[in-house]
XYZ file of C-alpha atoms in Angstrom:
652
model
C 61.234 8.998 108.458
C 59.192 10.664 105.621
C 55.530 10.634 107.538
C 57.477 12.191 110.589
C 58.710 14.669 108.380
C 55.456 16.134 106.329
C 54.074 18.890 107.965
C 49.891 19.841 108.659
C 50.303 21.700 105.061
C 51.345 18.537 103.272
C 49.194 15.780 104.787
C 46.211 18.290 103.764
C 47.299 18.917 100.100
C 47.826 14.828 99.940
C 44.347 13.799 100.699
C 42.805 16.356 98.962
C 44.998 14.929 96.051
C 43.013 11.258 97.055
C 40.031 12.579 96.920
C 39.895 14.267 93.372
C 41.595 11.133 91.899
C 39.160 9.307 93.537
C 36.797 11.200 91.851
C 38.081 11.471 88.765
C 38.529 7.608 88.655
C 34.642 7.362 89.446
C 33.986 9.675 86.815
C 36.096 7.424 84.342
C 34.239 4.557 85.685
C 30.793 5.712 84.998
C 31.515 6.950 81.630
C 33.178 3.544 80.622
C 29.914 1.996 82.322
C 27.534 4.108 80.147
C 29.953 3.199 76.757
C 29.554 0.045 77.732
C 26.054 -0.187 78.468
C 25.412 1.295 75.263
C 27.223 -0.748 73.536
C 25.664 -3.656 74.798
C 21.865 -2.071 74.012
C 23.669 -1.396 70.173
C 24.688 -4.774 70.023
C 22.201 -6.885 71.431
C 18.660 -4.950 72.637
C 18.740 -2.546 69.393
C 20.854 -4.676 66.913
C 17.710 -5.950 64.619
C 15.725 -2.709 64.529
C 19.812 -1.294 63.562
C 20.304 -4.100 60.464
C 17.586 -3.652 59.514
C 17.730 0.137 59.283
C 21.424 -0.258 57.985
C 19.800 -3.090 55.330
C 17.581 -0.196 53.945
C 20.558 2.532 54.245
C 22.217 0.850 51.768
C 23.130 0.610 47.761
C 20.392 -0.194 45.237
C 20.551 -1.578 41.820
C 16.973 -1.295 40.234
C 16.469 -2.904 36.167
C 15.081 -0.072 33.984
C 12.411 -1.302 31.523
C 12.847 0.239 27.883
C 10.326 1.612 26.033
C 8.732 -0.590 23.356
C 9.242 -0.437 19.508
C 6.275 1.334 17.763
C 4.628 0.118 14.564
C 3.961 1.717 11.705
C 1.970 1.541 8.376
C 2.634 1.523 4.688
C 2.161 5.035 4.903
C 3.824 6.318 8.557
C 0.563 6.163 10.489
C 1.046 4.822 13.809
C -0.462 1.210 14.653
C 0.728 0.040 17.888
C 2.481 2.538 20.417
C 3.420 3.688 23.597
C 1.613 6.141 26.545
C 3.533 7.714 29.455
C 2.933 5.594 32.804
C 3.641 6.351 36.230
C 3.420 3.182 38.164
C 4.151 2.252 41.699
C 6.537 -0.693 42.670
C 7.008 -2.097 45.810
C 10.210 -4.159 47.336
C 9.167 -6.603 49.772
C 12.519 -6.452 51.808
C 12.728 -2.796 51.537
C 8.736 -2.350 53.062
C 8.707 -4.399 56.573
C 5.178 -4.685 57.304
C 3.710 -5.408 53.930
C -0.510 -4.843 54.737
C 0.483 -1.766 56.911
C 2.358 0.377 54.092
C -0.178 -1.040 51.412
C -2.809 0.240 54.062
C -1.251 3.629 54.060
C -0.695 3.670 50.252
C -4.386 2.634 49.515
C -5.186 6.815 51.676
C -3.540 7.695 48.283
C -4.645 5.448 45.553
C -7.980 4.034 45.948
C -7.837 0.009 45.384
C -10.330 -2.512 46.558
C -10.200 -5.123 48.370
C -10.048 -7.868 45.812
C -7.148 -5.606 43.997
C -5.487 -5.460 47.600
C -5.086 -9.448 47.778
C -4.016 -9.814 44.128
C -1.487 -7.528 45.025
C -0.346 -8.887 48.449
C -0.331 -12.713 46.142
C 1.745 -11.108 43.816
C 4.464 -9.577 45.903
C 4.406 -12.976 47.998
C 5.271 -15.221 44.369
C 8.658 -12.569 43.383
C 11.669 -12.773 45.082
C 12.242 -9.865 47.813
C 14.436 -8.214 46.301
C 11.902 -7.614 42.989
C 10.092 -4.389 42.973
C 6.896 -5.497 42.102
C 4.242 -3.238 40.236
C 1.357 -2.659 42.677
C -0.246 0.258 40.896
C 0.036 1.521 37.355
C -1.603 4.460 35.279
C -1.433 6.639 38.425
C -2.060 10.519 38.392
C 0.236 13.222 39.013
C -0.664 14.395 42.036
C -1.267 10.618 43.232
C 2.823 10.786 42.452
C 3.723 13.788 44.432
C 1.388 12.436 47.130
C 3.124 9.352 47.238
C 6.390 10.885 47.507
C 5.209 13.881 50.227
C 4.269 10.922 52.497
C 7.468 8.494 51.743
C 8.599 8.110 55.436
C 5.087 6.191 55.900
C 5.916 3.800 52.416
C 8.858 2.409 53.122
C 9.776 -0.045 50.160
C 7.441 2.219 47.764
C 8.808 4.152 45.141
C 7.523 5.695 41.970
C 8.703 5.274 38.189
C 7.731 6.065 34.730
C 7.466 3.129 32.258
C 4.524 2.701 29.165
C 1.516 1.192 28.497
C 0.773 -0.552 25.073
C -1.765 1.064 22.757
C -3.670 0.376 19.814
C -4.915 3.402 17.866
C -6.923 1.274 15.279
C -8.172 -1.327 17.538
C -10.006 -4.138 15.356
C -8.745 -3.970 12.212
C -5.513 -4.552 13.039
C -6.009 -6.906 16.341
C -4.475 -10.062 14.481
C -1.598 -8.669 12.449
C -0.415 -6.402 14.881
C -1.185 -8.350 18.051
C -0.990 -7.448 21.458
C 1.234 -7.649 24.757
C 0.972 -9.033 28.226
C 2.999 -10.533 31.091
C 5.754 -12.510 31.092
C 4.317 -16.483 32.357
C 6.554 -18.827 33.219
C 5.951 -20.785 30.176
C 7.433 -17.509 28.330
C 10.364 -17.518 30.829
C 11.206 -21.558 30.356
C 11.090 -21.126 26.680
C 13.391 -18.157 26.056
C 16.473 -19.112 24.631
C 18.635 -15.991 25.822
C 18.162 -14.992 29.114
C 16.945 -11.583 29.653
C 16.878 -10.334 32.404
C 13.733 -8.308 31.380
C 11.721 -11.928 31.180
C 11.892 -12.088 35.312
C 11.345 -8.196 36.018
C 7.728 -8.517 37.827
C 4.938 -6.516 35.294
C 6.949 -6.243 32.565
C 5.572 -7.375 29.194
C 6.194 -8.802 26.246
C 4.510 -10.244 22.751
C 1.587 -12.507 22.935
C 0.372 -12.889 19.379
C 0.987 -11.345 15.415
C 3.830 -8.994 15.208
C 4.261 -8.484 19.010
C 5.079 -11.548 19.241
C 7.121 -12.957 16.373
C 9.254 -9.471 16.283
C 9.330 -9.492 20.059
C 13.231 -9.654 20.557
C 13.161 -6.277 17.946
C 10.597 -4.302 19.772
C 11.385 -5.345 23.357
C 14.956 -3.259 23.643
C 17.508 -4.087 26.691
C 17.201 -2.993 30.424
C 19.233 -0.292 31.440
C 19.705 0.057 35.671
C 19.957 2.605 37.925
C 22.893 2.131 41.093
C 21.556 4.579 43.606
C 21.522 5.087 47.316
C 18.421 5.366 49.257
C 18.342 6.322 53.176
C 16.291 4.606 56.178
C 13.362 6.239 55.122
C 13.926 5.359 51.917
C 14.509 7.963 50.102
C 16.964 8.037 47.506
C 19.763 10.262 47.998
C 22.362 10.164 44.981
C 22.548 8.082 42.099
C 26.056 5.963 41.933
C 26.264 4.731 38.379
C 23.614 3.828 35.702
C 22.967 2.613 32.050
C 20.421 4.113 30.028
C 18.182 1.167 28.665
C 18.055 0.750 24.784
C 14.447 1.327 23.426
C 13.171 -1.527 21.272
C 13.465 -1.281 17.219
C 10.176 0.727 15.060
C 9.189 -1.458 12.628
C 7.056 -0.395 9.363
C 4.688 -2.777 7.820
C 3.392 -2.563 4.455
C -0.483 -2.829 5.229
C -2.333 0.539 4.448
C -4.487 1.212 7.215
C -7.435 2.900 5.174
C -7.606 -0.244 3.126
C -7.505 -2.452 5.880
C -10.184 -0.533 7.912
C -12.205 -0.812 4.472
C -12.278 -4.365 4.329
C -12.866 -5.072 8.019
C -16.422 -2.949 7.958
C -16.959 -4.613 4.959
C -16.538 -8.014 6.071
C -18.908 -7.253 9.404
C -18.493 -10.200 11.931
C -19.181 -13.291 9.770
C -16.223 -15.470 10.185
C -13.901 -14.874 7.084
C -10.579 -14.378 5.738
C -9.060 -11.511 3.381
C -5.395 -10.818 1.607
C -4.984 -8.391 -1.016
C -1.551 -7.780 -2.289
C -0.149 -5.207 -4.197
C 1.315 -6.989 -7.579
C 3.642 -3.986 -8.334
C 5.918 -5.265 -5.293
C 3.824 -8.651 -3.420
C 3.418 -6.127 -0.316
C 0.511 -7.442 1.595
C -1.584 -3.977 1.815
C -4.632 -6.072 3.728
C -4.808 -9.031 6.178
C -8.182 -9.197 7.842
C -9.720 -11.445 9.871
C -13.353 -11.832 11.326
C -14.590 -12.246 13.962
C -11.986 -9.502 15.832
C -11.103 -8.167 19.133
C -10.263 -5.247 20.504
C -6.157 -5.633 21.582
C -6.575 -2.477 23.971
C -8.755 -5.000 26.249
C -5.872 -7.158 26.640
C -4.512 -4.189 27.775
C -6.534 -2.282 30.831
C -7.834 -5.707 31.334
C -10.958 -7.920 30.481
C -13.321 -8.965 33.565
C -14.137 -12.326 33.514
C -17.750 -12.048 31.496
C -16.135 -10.112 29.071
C -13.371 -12.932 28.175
C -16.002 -15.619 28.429
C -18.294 -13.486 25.846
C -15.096 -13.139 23.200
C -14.753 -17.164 23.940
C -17.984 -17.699 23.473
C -18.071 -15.882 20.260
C -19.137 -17.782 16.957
C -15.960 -18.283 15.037
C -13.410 -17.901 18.133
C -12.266 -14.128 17.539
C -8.645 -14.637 18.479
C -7.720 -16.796 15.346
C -5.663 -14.993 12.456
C -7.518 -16.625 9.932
C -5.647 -15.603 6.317
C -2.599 -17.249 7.643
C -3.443 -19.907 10.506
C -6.392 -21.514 8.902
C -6.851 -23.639 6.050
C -9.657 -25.016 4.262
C -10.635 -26.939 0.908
C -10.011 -24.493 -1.602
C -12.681 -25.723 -3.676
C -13.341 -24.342 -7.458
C -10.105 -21.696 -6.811
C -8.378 -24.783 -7.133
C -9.583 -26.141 -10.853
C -6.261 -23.223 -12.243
C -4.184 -26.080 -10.691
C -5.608 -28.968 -12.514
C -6.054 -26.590 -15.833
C -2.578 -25.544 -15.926
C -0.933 -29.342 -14.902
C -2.646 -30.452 -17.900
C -2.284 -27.570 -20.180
C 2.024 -27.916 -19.328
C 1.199 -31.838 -19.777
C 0.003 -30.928 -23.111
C -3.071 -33.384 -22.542
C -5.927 -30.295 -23.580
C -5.821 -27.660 -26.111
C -8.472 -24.785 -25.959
C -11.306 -26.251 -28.477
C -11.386 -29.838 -27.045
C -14.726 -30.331 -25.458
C -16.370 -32.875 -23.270
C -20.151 -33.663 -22.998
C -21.263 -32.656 -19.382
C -24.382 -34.500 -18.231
C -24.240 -33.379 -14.362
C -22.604 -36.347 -13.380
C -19.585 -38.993 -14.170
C -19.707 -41.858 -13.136
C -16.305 -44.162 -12.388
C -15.968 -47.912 -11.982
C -17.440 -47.597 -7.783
C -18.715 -44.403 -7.494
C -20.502 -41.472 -9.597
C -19.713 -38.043 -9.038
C -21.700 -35.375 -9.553
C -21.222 -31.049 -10.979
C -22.457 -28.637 -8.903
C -25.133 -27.887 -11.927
C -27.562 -30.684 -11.536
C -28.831 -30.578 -15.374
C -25.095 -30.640 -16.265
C -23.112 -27.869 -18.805
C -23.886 -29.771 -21.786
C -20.566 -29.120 -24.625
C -17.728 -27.825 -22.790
C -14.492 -26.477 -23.734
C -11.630 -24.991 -22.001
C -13.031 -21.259 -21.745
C -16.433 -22.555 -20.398
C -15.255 -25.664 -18.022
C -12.928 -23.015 -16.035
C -15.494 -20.090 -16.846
C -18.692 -22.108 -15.157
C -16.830 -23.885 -13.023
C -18.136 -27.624 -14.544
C -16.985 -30.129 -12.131
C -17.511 -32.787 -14.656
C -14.581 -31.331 -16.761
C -12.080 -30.842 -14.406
C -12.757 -34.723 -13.062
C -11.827 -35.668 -16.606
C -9.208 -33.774 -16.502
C -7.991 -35.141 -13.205
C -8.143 -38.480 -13.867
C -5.944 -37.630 -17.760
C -3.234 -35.726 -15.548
C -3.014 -37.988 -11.878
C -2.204 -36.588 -9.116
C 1.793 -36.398 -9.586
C 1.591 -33.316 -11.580
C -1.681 -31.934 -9.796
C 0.660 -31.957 -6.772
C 3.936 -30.733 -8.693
C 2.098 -27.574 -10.037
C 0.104 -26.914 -6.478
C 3.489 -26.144 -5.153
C 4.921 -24.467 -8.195
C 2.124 -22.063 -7.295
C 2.605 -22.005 -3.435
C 0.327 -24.233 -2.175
C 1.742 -27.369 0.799
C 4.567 -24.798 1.694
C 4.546 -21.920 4.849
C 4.838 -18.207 3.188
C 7.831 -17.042 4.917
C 6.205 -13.702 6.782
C 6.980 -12.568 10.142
C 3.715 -13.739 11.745
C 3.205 -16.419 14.179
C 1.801 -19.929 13.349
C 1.544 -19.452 9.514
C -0.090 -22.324 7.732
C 1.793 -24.753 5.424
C -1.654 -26.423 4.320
C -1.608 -29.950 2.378
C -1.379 -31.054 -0.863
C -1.767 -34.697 -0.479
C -0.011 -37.393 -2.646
C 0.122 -41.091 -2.871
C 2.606 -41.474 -0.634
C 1.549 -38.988 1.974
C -1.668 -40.984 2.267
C -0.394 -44.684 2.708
C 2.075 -42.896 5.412
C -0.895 -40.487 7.437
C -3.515 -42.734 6.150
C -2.563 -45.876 5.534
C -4.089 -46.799 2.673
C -3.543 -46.837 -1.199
C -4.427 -44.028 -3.251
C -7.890 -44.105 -4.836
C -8.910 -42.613 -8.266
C -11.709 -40.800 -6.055
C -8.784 -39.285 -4.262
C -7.772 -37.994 -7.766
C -11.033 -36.788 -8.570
C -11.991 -34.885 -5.314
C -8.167 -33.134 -4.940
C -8.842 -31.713 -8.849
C -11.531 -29.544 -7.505
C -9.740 -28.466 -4.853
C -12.130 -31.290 -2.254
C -10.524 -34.191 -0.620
C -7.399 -33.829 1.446
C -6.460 -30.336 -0.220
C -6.145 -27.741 1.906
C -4.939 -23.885 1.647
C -4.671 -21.311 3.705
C -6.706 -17.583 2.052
C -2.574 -16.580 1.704
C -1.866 -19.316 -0.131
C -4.777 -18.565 -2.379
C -3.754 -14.879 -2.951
C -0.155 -16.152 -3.709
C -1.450 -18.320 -6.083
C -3.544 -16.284 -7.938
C -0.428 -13.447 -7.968
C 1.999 -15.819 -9.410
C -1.087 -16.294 -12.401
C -1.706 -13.123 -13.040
C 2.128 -11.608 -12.939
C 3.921 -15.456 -14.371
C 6.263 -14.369 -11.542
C 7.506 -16.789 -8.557
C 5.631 -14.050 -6.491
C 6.269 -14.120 -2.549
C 4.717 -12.118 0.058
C 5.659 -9.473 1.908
C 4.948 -8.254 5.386
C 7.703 -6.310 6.957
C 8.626 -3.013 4.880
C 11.742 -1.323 7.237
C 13.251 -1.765 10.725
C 13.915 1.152 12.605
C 15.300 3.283 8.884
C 16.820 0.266 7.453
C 14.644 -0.598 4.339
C 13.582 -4.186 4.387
C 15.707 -5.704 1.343
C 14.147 -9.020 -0.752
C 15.136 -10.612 -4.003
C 13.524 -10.132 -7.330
C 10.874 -12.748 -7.657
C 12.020 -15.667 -10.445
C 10.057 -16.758 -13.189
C 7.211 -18.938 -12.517
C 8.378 -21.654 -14.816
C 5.103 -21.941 -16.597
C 4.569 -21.891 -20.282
C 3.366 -18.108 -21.162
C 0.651 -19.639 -23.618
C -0.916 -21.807 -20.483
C -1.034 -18.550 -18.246
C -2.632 -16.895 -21.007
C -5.104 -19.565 -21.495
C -5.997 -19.377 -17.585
C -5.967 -15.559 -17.827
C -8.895 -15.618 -20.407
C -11.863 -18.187 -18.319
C -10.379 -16.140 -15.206
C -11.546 -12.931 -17.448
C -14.531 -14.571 -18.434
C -15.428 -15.971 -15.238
C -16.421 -12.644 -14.022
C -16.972 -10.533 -17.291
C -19.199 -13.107 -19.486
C -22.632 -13.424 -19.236
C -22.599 -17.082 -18.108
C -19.921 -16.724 -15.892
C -19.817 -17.652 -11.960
C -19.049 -13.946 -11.004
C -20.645 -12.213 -13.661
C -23.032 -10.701 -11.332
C -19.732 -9.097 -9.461
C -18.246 -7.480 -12.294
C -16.808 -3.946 -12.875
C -18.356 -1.293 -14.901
C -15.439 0.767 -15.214
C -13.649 0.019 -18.396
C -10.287 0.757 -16.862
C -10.743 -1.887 -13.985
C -12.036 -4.767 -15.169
C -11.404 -8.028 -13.054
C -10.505 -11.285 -13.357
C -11.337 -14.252 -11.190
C -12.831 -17.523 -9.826
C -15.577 -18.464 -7.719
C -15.602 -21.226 -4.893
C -17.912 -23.153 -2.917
C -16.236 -25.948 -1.251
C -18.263 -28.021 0.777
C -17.596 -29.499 4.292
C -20.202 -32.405 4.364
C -20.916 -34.991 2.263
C -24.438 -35.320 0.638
C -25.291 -39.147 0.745
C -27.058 -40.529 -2.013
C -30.423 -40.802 -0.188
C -30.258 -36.944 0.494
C -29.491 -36.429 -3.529
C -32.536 -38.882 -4.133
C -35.181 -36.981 -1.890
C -33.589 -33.116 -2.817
C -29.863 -31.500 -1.361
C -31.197 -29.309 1.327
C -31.023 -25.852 1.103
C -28.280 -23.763 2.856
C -30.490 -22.004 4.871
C -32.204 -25.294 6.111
C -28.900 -26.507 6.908
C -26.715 -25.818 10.062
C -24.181 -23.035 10.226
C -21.502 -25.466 10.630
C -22.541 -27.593 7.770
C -22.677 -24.935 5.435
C -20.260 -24.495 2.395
C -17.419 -22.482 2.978
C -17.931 -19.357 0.211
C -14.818 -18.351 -1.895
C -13.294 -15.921 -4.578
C -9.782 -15.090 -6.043
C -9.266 -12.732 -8.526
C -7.388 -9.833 -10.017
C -7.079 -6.745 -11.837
C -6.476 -4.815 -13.609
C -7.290 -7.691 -16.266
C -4.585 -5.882 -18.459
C -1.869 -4.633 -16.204
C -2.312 -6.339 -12.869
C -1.487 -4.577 -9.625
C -4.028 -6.282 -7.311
C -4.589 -9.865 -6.677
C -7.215 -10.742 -3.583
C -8.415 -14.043 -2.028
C -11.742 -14.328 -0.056
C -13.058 -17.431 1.881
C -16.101 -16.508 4.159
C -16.452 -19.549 6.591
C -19.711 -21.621 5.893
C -20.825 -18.835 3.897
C -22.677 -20.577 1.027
C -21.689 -20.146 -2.220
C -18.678 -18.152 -3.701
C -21.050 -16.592 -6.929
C -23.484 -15.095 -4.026
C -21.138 -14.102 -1.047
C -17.512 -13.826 -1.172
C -17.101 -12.427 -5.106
C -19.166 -8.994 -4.659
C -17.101 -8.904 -1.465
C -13.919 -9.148 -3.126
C -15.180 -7.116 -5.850
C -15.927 -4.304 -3.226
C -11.922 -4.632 -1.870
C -10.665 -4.463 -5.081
C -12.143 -1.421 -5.720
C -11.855 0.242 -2.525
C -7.621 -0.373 -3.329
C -7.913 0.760 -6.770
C -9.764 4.209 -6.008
C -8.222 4.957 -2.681
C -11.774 5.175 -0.958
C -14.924 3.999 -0.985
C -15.603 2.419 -4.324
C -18.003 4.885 -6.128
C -21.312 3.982 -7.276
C -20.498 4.885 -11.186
C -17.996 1.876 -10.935
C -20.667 -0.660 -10.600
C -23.436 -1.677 -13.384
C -26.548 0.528 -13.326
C -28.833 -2.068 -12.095
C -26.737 -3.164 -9.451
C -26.174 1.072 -7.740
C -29.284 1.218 -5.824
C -28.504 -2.011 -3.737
C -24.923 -1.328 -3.409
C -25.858 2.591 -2.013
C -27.924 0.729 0.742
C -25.504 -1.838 1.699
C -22.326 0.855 1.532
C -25.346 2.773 4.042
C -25.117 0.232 6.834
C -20.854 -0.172 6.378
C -19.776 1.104 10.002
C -17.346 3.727 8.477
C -17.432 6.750 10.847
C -14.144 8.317 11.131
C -12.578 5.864 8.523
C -12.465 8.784 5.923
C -10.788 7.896 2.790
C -8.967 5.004 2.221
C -5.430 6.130 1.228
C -3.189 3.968 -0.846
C -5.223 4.124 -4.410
C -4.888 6.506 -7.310
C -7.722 9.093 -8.010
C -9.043 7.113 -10.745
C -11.795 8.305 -13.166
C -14.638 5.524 -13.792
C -15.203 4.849 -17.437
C -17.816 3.085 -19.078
């Protein structure tokens, strides 16, 4: 048999063979037992704290914000632009422990406690995925700290965007605008989506150009595809798309003249549009009371917004465009020129002004108690006599009134890039038995003649119409000058389709209204023979005096309250002989037009003719010594000169 066979030798070398396989088994056996105990901790003691290490180790896609369209002047000077800023974002799914790494980050960048909730609300209301901004207008070294101590931020990172800035503040607060967050109101409105509208922080056009040329200025994202590490760091970028910065626009306001008229207007509620007659740019829009946009910005505290609300004449309003009034007397070139194209009035019929005319119900009165006594054409428009232009009403009706209001741009929206322009109203018969419903009244005739009633007009509308007088052109405003290089392209404005001779006629009282010794503006006239100006006065009231009150005496404006004060107004132009400006002025319950609003416009007029401050040798002699005090208290520092006029010599 085998066993007997095997000698001492073999039956040793056999179990020592058993024992190392044995051995060797057991060794196997342990090290599958270790694999397989560490498997099982990888799979089921350590598998969160491993997804969630392998979620972070992972491919990123991050939205890059563009940088914003600037905007420019008539001239190239820079109105709205863009600052570097470093900003740091935080992804909720990326960070873990939210208050621990905002905790660590705040050993870096100081932030309060109140900031610290706002933040920690914030990230909570974006997805987790977002990065969400929860520091911006950080330092350099608050950077490189940040990234020095990344291993401790986890979710944090760093990136470069712009802040919004507004080099001329108030003057330009309501044309220009200003920018802030996305809402969710902006986000259910937009037609397009874009994917910009839902990228937490990222702004966008609230009001004036910011917002109307929004889609222009905004650009598209770009993105970044990178991949970041446990730690998060980011270790090589995959793929990317540069984002496309928004469009430059230029705007044909001159900054010097617009800086002009806000000093000169002061904080008085009012409204201001000069245009340049050589090409209808609008070259100033002001409005008063203003705001600085740059607060919108780095953020008003709460008594600071409640102190601009609070404000008399609500600051935030772009007055020239958004609101309309009566346009009072500026109105009476409507009624003069409906009839004068009806062929009802020549220029040496006269009427017999007493101070009042009376109809079959009701007697209405001229702002000259005493009356104007014989009145022609020159002299009714000249003196503004009420009386004559409610005879001349009642001869024309309100068909044609209506018919030449719009001829001359009033009841329709200017088309200008700006948001919530005014369309105003020019009533007629049937537009009052529809909104009113009742007939149309001979009163109603009356009252719209002198621009009173249901007329209303925005200070644009005003400025157009006075343009379209002085130039017999279909004149129509202009805002936007180029995009990006592209030159902003507009038809040739079309005849006005009004009689030359009837201009003319219009022309002359405007002439004499400010340049005859018994004219409404006479007091606001130029002394340089070169500029003289033509215009109208306006004083259109927003109460009405019963007849008790005109029994026992009108009360004086002062005695009255601010809000039942007559709005003050002036149009005008000039050159009388070669026209390049035309202006309109409406100074909210300012009292009368003659008093307030004509030397204003006078002052604007000159300030674009001369290119700075109009010079004293420009105004009458008697008038210098009072106009060197008030130019004294005009808050001018570091307006300079006010570009955009020729260097014109003054001539007597």
């Amino acid at each position: 048999m085998r066993g007997a066979q095997e000698g001492p030798d073999a039956v040793t070398a056999r179990k020592l063979l058993g024992r190392r396989a044995l051995l060797l088994g057991g060794l196997q056996g342990a090290v599958l037992l270790t694999i397989a105990g560490r498997l099982r901790y990888l799979q089921v003691t350590a598998s969160p704290s491993l997804s969630e290490m392998a979620e972070r180790n992972r491919i990123s896609v991050r939205l890059l914000q563009p940088m914003r369209g600037e905007v420019f002047d008539h001239d190239g000077t820079l109105l709205a632009g863009n600052l570097l800023n470093y900003r740091v974002m935080l992804v909720r799914e990326q960070a873990g422990d939210i208050d621990r790494v905002l905790d660590n980050l705040r050993a870096i960048i100081p932030m309060s406690d109140e900031e610290l909730l706002a933040r920690i609300e914030e990230i909570s209301d974006h997805r987790t995925f977002d990065a969400v901004t929860v520091a911006e207008n950080v330092s350099w070294q608050q950077v490189a700290r940040v990234s020095a101590n990344a291993p401790a931020l986890p979710g944090i990172s760093v990136e470069y965007g712009s802040t919004r800035t507004y080099p001329f503040g108030q003057a330009f607060a309501h044309v220009v605008g200003y920018v802030g967050p996305v809402s969710k109101k902006d986000q259910q409105s937009e037609t397009d989506w874009d994917p910009l509208l839902h990228f937490p922080g990222f702004q966008i056009g609230k009001t004036g150009l910011e917002r109307s040329l929004d889609r222009e200025l905004r650009g598209s994202g770009g993105n970044r595809t990178i991949e970041v590490n446990a730690q998060g760091r980011e270790i090589r970028e995959v793929d990317g798309a540069e984002a496309q910065a928004g469009r430059d626009l230029r705007i044909t306001i001159r900054s010097g003249l617009q800086t002009y008229v806000t000093a000169r207007l002061g904080s008085e509620p009012a409204a201001v549009v000069v245009l340049d007659l050589s090409n209808d740019h609008i070259i100033a829009s002001v409005s008063t009371p203003t705001f600085d946009p740059n607060k919108f910005i780095s953020g008003y505290t709460e008594s600071e917004f409640q102190q601009l609300l609070d404000t008399r004449g609500s600051p935030l309003i772009n007055r020239p465009v958004r609101s309309v009034y009566p346009p009072g007397s500026t109105f009476k070139m409507v009624t003069a020129l409906a009839a004068l194209e009806a062929g009802l009035i020549g220029s040496d019929d006269e009427i017999t002004c007493t101070g009042e005319h009376q109809t079959q119900h009701r007697t209405f009165h001229c702002w000259r108690s005493g009356g104007h006594g014989q009145v022609n054409f020159r002299k009714g428009l000249s003196e503004s006599c009420d009386v004559y232009y409610y005879l001349l009403a009642q001869q024309v009706d309100i068909g044609p009134i209506a018919g030449m209001a719009r001829k001359l741009g009033f009841g329709t929206r200017p088309d200008i890039p700006l948001p919530d322009v005014a369309r105003g109203l020019i009533p007629t018969r049937d537009w009052k038995l529809e909104n009113k419903q009742n007939p149309w009244q001979l009163g109603d005739t009356l009252n719209a003649g002198i621009g009173q009633g249901f007329v209303l007009a925005s200070a644009l509308q005003i400025a157009v119409m006075t343009a379209r007088i002085a130039t017999g052109r279909r004149s129509r405003p202009g805002l936007l000058m180029a995009i990006d290089d592209n030159p902003v392209t507009r038809s040739a404005p079309l005849p006005l389709d009004i009689g030359e001779a009837s201009l003319e006629m219009v022309r002359d009282a405007m002439f004499a209204a400010t340049n005859h010794r018994q004219g409404t503006a006479y007091g606001s006239r130029s002394f340089d023979s070169t500029f003289q100006i033509a215009g109208k006065t306006g004083t259109s009231q927003v109460r009405a005096i019963s007849l008790a009150e005109r029994r026992r005496g009108i009360r004086q404006y002062v005695d009255l309250p601010w809000k039942d004060r007559d709005h003050a107004l002036f149009c005008g132009f000039a050159p009388f002989d070669n026209p390049r400006y035309a202006i309109a002025v409406i100074i909210e319950h300012g009292g009368s037009g003659s008093r307030v609003a004509a030397p204003i416009a006078r002052d604007i007029l000159m300030a674009a003719h001369y290119g700075q401050v109009p010079p004293l040798e420009a105004y009458p002699p008697e008038l210098r010594s009072r106009i060197l005090d008030e130019q004294k208290l005009l808050d001018l520092e570091g307006l300079g000169a006010v570009p955009g006029g020729p260097d014109n010599e003054v001539r007597a």
